[in-house]
Coordinates of C-alpha atoms in Angstrom, one line a residue:
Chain A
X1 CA -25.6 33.3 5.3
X2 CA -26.8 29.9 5.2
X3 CA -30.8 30.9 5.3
X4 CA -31.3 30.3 1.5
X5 CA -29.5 26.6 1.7
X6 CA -32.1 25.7 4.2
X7 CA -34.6 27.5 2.9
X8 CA -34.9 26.5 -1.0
X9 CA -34.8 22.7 -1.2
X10 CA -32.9 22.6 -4.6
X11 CA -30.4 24.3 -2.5
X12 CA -30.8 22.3 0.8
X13 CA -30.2 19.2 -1.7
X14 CA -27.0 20.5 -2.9
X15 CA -25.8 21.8 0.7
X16 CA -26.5 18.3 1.6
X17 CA -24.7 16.2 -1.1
X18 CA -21.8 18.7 -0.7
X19 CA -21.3 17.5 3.3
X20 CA -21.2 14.0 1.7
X21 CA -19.0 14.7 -1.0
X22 CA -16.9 16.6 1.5
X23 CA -16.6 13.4 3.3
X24 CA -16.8 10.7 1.2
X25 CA -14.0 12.2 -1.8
X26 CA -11.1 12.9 0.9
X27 CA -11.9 9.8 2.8
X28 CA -10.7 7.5 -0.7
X29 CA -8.5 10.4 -1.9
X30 CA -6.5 9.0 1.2
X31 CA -5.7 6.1 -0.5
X32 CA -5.6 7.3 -3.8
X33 CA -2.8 9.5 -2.9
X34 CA -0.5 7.2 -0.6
X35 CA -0.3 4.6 -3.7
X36 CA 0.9 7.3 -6.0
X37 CA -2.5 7.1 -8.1
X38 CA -3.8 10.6 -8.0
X39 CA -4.4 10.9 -11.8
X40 CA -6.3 8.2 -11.9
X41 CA -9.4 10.2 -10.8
X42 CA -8.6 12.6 -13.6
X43 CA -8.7 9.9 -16.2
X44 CA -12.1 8.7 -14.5
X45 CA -13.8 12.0 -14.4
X46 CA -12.6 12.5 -18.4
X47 CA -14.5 9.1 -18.6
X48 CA -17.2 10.1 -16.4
X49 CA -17.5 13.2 -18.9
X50 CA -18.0 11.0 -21.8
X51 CA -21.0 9.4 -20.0
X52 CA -22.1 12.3 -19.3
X53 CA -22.1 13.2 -23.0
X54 CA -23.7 9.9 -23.8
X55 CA -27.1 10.7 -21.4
X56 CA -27.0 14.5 -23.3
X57 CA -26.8 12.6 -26.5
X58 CA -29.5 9.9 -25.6
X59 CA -32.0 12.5 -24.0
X60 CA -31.7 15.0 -27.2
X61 CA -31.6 12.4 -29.9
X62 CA -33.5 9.9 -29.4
X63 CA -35.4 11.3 -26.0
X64 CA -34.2 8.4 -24.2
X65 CA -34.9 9.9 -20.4
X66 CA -34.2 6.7 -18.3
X67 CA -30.1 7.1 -18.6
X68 CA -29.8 10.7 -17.6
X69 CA -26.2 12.2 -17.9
X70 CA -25.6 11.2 -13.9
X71 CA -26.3 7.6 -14.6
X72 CA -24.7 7.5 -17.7
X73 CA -21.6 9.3 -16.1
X74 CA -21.6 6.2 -13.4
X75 CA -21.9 3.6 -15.7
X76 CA -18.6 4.9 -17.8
X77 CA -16.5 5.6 -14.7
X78 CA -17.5 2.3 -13.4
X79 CA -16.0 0.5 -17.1
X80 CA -13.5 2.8 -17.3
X81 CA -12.2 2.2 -13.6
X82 CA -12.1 -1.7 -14.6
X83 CA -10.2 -1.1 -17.9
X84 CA -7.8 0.7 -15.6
X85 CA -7.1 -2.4 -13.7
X86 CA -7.0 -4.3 -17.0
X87 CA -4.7 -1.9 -18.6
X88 CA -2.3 -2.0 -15.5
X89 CA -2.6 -5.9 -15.9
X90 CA -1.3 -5.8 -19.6
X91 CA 1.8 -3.2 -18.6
X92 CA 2.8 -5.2 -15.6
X93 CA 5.9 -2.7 -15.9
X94 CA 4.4 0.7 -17.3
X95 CA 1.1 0.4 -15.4
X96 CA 0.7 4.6 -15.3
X97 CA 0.2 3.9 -19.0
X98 CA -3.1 2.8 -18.5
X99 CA -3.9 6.1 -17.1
X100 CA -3.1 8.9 -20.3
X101 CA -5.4 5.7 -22.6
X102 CA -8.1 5.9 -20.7
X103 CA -7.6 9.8 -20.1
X104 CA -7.4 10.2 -23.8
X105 CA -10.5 7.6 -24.9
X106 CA -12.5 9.3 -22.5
X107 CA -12.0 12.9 -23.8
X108 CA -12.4 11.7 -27.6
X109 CA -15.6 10.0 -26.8
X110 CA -17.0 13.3 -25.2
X111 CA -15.8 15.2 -27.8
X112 CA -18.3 12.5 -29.9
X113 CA -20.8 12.4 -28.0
X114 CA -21.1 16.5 -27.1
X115 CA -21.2 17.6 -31.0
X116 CA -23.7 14.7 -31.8
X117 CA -25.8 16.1 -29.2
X118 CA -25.3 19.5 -31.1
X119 CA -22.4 20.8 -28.9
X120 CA -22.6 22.7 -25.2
X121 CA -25.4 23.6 -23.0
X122 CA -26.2 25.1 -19.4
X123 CA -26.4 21.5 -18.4
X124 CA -22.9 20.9 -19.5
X125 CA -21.4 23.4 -18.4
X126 CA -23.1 22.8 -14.7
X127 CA -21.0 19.3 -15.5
X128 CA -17.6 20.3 -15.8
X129 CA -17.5 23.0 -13.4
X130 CA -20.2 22.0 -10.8
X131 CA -23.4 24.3 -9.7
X132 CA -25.2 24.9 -6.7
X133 CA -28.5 24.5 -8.7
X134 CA -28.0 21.3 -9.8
X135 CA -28.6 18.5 -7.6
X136 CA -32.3 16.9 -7.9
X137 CA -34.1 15.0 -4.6
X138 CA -33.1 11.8 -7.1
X139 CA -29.5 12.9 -7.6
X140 CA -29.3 13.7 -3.8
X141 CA -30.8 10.1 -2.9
X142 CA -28.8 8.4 -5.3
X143 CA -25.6 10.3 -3.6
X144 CA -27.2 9.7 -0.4
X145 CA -27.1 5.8 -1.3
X146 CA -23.6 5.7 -2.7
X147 CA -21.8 7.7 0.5
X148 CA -23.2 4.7 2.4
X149 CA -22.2 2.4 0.9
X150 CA -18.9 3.7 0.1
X151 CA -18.3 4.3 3.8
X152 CA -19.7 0.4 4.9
X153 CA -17.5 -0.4 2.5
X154 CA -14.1 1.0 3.3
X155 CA -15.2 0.5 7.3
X156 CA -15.0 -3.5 6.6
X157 CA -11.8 -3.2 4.3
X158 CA -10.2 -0.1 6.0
X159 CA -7.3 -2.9 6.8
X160 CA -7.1 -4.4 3.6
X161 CA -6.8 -0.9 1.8
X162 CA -4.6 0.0 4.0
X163 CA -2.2 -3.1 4.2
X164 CA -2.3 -3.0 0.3
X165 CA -1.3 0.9 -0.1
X166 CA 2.2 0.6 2.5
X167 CA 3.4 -2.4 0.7
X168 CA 1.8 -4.6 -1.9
X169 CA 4.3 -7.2 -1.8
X170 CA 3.9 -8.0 1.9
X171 CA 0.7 -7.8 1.8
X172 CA 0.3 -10.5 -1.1
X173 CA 2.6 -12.4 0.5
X174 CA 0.6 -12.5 3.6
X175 CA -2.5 -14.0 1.8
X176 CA -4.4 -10.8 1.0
X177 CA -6.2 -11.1 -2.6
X178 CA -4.5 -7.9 -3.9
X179 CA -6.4 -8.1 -6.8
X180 CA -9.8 -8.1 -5.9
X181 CA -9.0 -5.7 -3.4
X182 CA -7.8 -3.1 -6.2
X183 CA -10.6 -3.7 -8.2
X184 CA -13.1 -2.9 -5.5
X185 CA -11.0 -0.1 -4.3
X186 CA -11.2 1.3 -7.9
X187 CA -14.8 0.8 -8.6
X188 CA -15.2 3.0 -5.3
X189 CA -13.3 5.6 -6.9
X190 CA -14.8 5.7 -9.8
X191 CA -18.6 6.0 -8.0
X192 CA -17.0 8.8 -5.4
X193 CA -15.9 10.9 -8.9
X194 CA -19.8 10.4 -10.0
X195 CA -20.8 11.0 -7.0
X196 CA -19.0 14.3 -6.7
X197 CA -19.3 16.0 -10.4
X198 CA -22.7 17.5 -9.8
X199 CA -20.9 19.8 -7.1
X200 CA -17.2 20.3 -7.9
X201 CA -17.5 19.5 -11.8
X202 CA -15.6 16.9 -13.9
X203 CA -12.6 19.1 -14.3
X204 CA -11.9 19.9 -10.3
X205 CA -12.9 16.7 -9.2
X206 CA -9.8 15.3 -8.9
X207 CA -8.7 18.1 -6.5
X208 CA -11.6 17.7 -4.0
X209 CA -9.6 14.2 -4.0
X210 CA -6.3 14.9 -3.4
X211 CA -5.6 18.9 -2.2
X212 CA -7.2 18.3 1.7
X213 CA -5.0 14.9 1.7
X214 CA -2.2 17.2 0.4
X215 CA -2.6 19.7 3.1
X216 CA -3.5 16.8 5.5
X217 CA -0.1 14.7 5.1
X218 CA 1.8 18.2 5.8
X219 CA 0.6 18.1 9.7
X220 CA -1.0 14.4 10.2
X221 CA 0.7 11.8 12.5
X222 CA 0.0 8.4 11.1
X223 CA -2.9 7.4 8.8
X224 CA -6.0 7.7 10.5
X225 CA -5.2 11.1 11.6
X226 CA -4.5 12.1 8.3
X227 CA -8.0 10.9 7.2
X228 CA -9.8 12.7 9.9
X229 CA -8.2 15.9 8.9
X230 CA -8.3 15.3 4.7
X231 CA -12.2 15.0 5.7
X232 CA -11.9 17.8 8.0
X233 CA -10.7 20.1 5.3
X234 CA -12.5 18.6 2.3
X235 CA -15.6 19.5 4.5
X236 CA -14.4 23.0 4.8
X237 CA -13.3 23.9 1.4
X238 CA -16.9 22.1 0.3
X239 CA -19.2 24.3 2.5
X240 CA -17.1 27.4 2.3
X241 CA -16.8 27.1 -1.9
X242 CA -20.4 26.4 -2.3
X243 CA -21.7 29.1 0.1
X244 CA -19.5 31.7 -1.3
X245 CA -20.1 30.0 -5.1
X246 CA -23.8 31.0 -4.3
X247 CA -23.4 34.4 -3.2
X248 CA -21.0 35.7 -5.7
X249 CA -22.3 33.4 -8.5
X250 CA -19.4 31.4 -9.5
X251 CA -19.5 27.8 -10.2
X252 CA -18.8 26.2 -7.0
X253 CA -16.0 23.5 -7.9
X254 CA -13.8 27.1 -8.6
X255 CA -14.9 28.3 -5.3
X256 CA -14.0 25.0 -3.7
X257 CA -10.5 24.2 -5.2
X258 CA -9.5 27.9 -4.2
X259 CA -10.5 27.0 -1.0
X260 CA -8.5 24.0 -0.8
X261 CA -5.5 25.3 -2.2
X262 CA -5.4 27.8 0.4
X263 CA -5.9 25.7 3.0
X264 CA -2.7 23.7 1.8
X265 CA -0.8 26.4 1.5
X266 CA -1.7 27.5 5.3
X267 CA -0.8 23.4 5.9
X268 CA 2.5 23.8 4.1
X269 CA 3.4 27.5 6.1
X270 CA 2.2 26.2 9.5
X271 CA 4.4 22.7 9.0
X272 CA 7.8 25.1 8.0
X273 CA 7.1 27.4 11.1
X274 CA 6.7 24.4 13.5
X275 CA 10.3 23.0 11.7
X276 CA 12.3 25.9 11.8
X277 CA 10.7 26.8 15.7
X278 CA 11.9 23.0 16.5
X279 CA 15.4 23.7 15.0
X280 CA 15.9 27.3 17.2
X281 CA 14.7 25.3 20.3
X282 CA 17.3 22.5 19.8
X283 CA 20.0 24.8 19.2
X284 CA 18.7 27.0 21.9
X285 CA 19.2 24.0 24.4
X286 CA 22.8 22.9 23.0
X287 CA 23.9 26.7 23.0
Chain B
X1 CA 17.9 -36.2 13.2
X2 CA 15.9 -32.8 13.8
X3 CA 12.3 -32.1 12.4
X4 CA 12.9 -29.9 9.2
X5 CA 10.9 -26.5 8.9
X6 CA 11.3 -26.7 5.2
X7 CA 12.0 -29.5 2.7
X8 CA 13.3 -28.7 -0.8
X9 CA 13.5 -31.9 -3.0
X10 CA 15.2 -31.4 -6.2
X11 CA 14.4 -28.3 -7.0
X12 CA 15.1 -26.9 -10.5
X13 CA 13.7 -23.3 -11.5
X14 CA 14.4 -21.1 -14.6
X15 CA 13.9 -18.1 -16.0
X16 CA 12.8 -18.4 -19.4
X17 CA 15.6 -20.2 -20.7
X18 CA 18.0 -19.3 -18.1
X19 CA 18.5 -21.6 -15.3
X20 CA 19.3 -20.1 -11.7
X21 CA 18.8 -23.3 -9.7
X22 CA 19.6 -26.7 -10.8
X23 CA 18.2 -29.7 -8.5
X24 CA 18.7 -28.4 -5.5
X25 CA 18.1 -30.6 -2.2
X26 CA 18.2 -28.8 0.9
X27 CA 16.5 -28.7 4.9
X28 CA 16.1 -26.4 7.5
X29 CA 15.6 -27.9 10.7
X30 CA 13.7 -26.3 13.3
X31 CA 15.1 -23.6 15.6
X32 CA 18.0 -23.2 13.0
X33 CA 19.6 -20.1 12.5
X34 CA 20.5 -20.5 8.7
X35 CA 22.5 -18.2 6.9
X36 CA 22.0 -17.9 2.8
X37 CA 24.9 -17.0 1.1
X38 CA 25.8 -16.7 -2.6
X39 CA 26.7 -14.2 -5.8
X40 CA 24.4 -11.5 -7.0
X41 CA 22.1 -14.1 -9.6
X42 CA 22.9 -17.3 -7.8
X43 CA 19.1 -18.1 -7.0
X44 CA 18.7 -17.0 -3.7
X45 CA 16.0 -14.4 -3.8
X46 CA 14.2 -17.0 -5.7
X47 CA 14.6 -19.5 -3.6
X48 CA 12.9 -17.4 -0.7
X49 CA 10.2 -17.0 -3.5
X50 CA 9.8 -20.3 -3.8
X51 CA 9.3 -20.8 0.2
X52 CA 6.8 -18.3 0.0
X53 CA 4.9 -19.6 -3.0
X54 CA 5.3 -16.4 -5.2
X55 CA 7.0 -19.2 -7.6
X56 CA 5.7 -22.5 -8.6
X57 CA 9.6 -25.0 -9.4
X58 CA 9.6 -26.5 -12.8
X59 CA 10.9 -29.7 -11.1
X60 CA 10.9 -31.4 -7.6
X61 CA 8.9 -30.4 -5.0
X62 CA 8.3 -28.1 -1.7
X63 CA 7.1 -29.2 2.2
X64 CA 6.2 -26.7 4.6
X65 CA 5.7 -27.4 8.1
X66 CA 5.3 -31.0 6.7
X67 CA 2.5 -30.1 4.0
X68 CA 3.5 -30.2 0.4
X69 CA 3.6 -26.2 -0.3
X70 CA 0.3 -26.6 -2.7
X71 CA -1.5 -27.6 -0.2
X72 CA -0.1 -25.4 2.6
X73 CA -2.6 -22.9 3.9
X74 CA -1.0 -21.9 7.3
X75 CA 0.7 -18.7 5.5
X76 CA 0.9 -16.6 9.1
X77 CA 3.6 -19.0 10.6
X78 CA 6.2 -17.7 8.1
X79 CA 7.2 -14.4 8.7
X80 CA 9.1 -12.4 6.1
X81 CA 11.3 -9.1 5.6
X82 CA 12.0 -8.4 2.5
X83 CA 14.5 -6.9 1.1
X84 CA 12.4 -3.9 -0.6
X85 CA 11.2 -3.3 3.5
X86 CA 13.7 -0.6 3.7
X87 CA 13.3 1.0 0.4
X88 CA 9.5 2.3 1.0
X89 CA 8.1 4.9 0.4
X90 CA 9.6 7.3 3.7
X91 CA 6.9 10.0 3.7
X92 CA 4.4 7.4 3.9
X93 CA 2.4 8.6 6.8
X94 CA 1.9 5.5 9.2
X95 CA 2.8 4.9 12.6
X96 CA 4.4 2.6 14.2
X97 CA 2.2 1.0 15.6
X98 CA -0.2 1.1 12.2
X99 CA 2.9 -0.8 10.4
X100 CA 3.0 -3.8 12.5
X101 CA -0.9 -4.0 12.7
X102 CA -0.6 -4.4 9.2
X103 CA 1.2 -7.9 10.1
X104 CA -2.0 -9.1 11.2
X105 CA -4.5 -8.3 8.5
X106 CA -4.7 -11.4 6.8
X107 CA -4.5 -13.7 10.0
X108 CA -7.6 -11.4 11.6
X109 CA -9.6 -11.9 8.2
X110 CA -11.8 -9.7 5.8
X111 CA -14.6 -8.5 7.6
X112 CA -13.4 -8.5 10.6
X113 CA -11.9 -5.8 13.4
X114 CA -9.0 -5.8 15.6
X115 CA -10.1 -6.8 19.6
X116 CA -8.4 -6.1 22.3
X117 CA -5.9 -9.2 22.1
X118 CA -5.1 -8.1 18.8
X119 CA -4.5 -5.0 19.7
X120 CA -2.2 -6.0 23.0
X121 CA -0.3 -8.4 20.7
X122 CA 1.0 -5.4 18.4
X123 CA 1.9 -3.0 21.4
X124 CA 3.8 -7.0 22.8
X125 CA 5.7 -7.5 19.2
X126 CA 6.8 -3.5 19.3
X127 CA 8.4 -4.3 22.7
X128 CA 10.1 -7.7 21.8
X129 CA 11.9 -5.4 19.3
X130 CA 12.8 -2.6 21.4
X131 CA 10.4 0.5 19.9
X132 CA 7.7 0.7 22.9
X133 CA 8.7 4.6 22.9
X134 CA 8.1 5.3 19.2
X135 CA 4.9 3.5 18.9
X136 CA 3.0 6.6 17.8
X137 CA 6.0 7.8 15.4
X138 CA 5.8 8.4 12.0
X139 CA 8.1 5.4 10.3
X140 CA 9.0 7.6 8.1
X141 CA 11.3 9.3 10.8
X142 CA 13.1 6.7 12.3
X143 CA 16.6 5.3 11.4
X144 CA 17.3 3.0 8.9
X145 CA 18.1 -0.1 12.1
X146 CA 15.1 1.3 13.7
X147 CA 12.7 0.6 10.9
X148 CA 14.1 -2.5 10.1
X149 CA 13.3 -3.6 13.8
X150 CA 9.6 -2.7 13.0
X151 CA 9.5 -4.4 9.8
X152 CA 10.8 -7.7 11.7
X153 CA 8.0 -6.8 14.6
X154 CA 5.4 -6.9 12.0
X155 CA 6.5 -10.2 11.1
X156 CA 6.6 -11.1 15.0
X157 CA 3.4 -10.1 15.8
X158 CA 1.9 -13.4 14.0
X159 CA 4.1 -15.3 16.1
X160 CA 5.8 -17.2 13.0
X161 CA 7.4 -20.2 13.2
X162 CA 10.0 -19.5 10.2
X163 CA 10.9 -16.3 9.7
X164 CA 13.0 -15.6 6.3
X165 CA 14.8 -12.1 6.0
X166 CA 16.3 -10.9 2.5
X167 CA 19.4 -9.1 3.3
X168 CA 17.7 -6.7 6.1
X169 CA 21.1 -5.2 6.6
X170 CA 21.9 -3.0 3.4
X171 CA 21.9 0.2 4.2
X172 CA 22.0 -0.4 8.4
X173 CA 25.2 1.4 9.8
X174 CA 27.9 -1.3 12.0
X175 CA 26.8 -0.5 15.3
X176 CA 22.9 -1.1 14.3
X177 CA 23.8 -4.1 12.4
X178 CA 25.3 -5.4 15.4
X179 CA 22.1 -4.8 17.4
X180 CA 20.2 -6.3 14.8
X181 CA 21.9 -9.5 14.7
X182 CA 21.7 -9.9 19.0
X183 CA 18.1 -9.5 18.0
X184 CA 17.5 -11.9 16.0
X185 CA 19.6 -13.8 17.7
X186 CA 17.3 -13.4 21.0
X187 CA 14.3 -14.6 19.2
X188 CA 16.2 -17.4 18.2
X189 CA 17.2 -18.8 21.3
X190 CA 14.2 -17.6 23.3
X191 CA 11.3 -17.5 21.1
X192 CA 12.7 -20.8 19.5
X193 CA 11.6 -19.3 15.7
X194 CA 13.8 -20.6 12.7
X195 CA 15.3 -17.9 10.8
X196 CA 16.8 -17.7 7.0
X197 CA 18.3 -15.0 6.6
X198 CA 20.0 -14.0 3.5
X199 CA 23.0 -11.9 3.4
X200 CA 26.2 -11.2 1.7
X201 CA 27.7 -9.5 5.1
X202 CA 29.0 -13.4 6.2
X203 CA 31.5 -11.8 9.1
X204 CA 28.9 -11.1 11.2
X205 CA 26.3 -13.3 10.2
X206 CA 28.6 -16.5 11.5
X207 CA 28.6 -15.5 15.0
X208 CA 24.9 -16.2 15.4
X209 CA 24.4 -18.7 12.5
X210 CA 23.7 -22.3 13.2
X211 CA 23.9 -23.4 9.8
X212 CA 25.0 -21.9 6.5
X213 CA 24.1 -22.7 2.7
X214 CA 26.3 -21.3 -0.2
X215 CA 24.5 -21.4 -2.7
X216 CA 25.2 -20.6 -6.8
X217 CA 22.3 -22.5 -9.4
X218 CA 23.4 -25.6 -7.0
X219 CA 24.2 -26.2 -2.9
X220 CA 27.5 -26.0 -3.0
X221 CA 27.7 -26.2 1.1
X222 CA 25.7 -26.7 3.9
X223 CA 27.4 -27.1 7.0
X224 CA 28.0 -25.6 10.4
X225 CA 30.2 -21.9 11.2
X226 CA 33.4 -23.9 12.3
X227 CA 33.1 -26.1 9.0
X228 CA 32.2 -22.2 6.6
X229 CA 35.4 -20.9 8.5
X230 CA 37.3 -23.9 7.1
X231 CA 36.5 -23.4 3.4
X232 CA 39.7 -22.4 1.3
X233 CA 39.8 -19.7 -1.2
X234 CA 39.6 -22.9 -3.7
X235 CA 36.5 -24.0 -2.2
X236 CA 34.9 -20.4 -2.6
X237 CA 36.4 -20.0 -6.1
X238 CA 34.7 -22.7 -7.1
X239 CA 31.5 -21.8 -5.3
X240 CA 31.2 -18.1 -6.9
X241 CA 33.0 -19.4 -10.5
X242 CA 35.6 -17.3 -10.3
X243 CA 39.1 -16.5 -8.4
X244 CA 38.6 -15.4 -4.8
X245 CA 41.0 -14.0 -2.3
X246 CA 40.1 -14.1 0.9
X247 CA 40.4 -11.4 3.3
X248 CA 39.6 -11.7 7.3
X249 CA 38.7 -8.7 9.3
X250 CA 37.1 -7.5 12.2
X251 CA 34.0 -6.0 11.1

């Protein structure tokens, strides 16, 4: 089954940058969901579209090659994850606010920037739903240095992030620069959602984010097991969505979010049997 | 006359135009057991923010640990729980013993890892509290008294010299307040560390207390248990700005 991913390299490249994806996307989904921010990755990928747009746009245009949608994608999500942090900063006391702006800004400027480049294409399409065709050596090397350094990164701040997601206050107090801590945690997220939209597509890349750390936080005990297992999963719905994407010709992000939702529906089933099983044994030994 | 943890000189502090302390003058002397006490607005939870530095006063000035609070860098020696401790976010899935690691983040530094004398100085601060057994529980499903033991280990495990609690017992059942209060009462006497603790449950709070401060916008009593105990319902009509009938009772 998986002859042809090792076989073609197109295919060996995406097999590849979905393993990392698989990784790297549940790893900071981790903390996205514990501080109650998992629509921030939608309102990035919406950005990351417009970027997106803007490369289409250059390339047909004005044939401007050098910012190709994947770039231009990473550059927006970058600014848009820092507008984020400013707009939280300006409603100190509505902060989720900053999240339907940005949302919004980014889905008008791809609306702009898709009819200026005379409306949808293949290329497009492989953008907001993902493809198992579409990762270049380039995109995979560029992947390839971003997992790196997003896992350096969160191994030398992994007590930082993780201070500042169980309580903010006490960790300010303490003498941690919350802010600059944020703002690196959000840039990460934003590069992860780049990262990721060649495989699971703008519209599902939220999901790869938060459904394994969903299913995860069902059966985990404390937070570094819940990682291990949100990776665990994310890995599993990534290799099983793209091989089956392949063979039945479906764009994998579909194939993977499927995937992922049924693994957190097995989560959800396996953590009510273990309940109720608990509660007959404890009345079992008071009867 | 005892070496004073934390000096207040004059402090004033307001709101935008709304004034909830009003030169206030105040000491805690090291190994005190203070008790804060006061009406819902009367400046206390700012006066804790103050200590900490959250808040800069708009007159007098600050001294921790003998350094003027500007210059005062040492942040690890005071220990807080806050009142928000017990009000987190329950299905938050950390253990134990991740909780009271997270005490020592800023003290081990950016960049660097937990050792092994990190790591043998959580596992100590979860036994000075009594939660050895639950070190690899969720927090999330432990009791109210039981969390707020971890919360104070977290603080512990930095070995503080002052540590300031904001009303840790709201929501704690009697018999867990009790324990709570022989607790901190322990680490008190043994440990020697000075504790300000805030509260509004005063009946048990003077049994362990060394020292208590009313306060409303100004101190309008520090003194010892026996000389609290002595106040008259004038004296704490005055205090709180309105009538006050006092009632005594066991619990």
């Amino acid at each position: 089954m998986l002859a042809d991913f090792f076989e073609y390299d197109f295919l060996r490249h995406t097999f590849l940058t979905g393993i990392l994806i698989g990784l790297i996307a549940p790893l900071l989904g981790t903390f996205i969901v514990v501080r109650r921010l998992s629509l921030i990755a939608d309102a990035l990928s919406h950005v990351t579209l417009a970027g997106i747009a803007f490369g289409l746009f250059l390339d047909k245009k004005f044939a401007i090659a050098w910012i190709t949608p994947f770039y231009g994608g990473m550059i927006f999500s970058v600014i848009g994850s820092i507008l984020i942090e400013k707009l939280r900063g300006v409603y100190k006391a509505f902060q989720e606010l900053a999240i339907p702006i940005i949302l919004s800004g980014g889905v008008g400027l791809s609306v702009i920037f898709i009819s200026l480049a005379d409306g949808f294409n293949t290329d497009l399409f492989n953008y907001l739903f993902g493809s198992v065709s579409a990762v270049s050596r380039n995109d995979f090397f560029t992947i390839l240095g971003i997992s790196i350094f997003i896992l350096i990164v969160i191994g030398l701040f992994y007590k930082e992030l993780f201070t500042l997601s169980f309580d903010e206050e006490h960790a300010t107090i303490s003498g941690i620069h919350a802010k600059r801590i944020h703002l690196l945690f959000i840039i990460l997220t934003a590069l992860v959602i780049a990262a990721s939209i060649r495989i699971v597509g703008v519209l599902l890349v939220s999901a790869l984010m938060t459904l394994p750390v969903a299913a995860s936080m069902q059966l985990a005990k404390g937070f570094k097991q819940m990682m291990f297992l949100s990776v665990a999963f994310g890995e599993l719905a990534v290799i099983g969505g793209l091989i089956s994407g392949y063979y039945l010709s479906i764009p994998p992000g579909g194939t993977i979010v499927m995937i992922s939702i049924l693994i957190l529906l097995l989560s959800i089933g396996y953590k009510r049997l273990s309940v109720t099983s608990k509660k007959r044994r404890t009345a079992h030994e008071h009867a | 006359m005892s070496e004073a943890v934390v000096t207040m000189n004059n402090i004033s502090y307001a709101y935008e135009h709304k004034k909830v302390l009003d030169h206030v003058n105040f000491e805690i002397p090291r190994g005190a057991f203070m008790g804060l006490v006061g009406p819902n607005g009367g400046g206390k939870t700012t006066l804790i923010k103050l200590i900490l530095g959250l808040i800069k006063p708009d007159e007098g000035d600050i001294q921790l640990l003998h350094e003027p609070i500007n210059k005062f860098n040492q942040w690890n020696k005071i220990g807080f729980v806050s009142q928000k401790a017990n009000s987190f976010n329950r299905g938050f899935p950390a253990t134990v013993y991740e909780v009271v690691s997270m005490g020592l983040t800023a003290k081990v530094g950016y960049l660097r890892f937990f050792n092994k004398t990190h790591k043998a100085k959580i596992r100590q601060a979860i036994d000075q509290v009594g939660m050895l057994d639950y070190v690899n529980e969720n927090i999330g499903n432990l009791s109210g008294g039981q969390q707020q033991r971890i919360f104070i280990a977290r603080a512990l495990v930095n070995d503080p010299e002052l540590l300031i609690l904001d009303e840790p017992t709201v929501g704690v059942d009697f018999e867990n307040v009790k324990r709570f209060y022989e607790l901190l009462h322990q680490l008190n006497e043994q440990r020697n560390i000075t504790l300000l603790l805030v509260t509004h449950d005063t009946g048990t709070m003077t049994e362990h207390a060394t020292d208590i401060v009313c306060l409303n916008k100004q101190l309008h009593f520090h003194g010892d248990p026996k000389a609290y105990a002595a106040l008259s319902e004038k004296d704490f009509s005055k205090f709180y700005g309105h009538p006050v009938n006092l009632v005594i009772h066991d619990h």
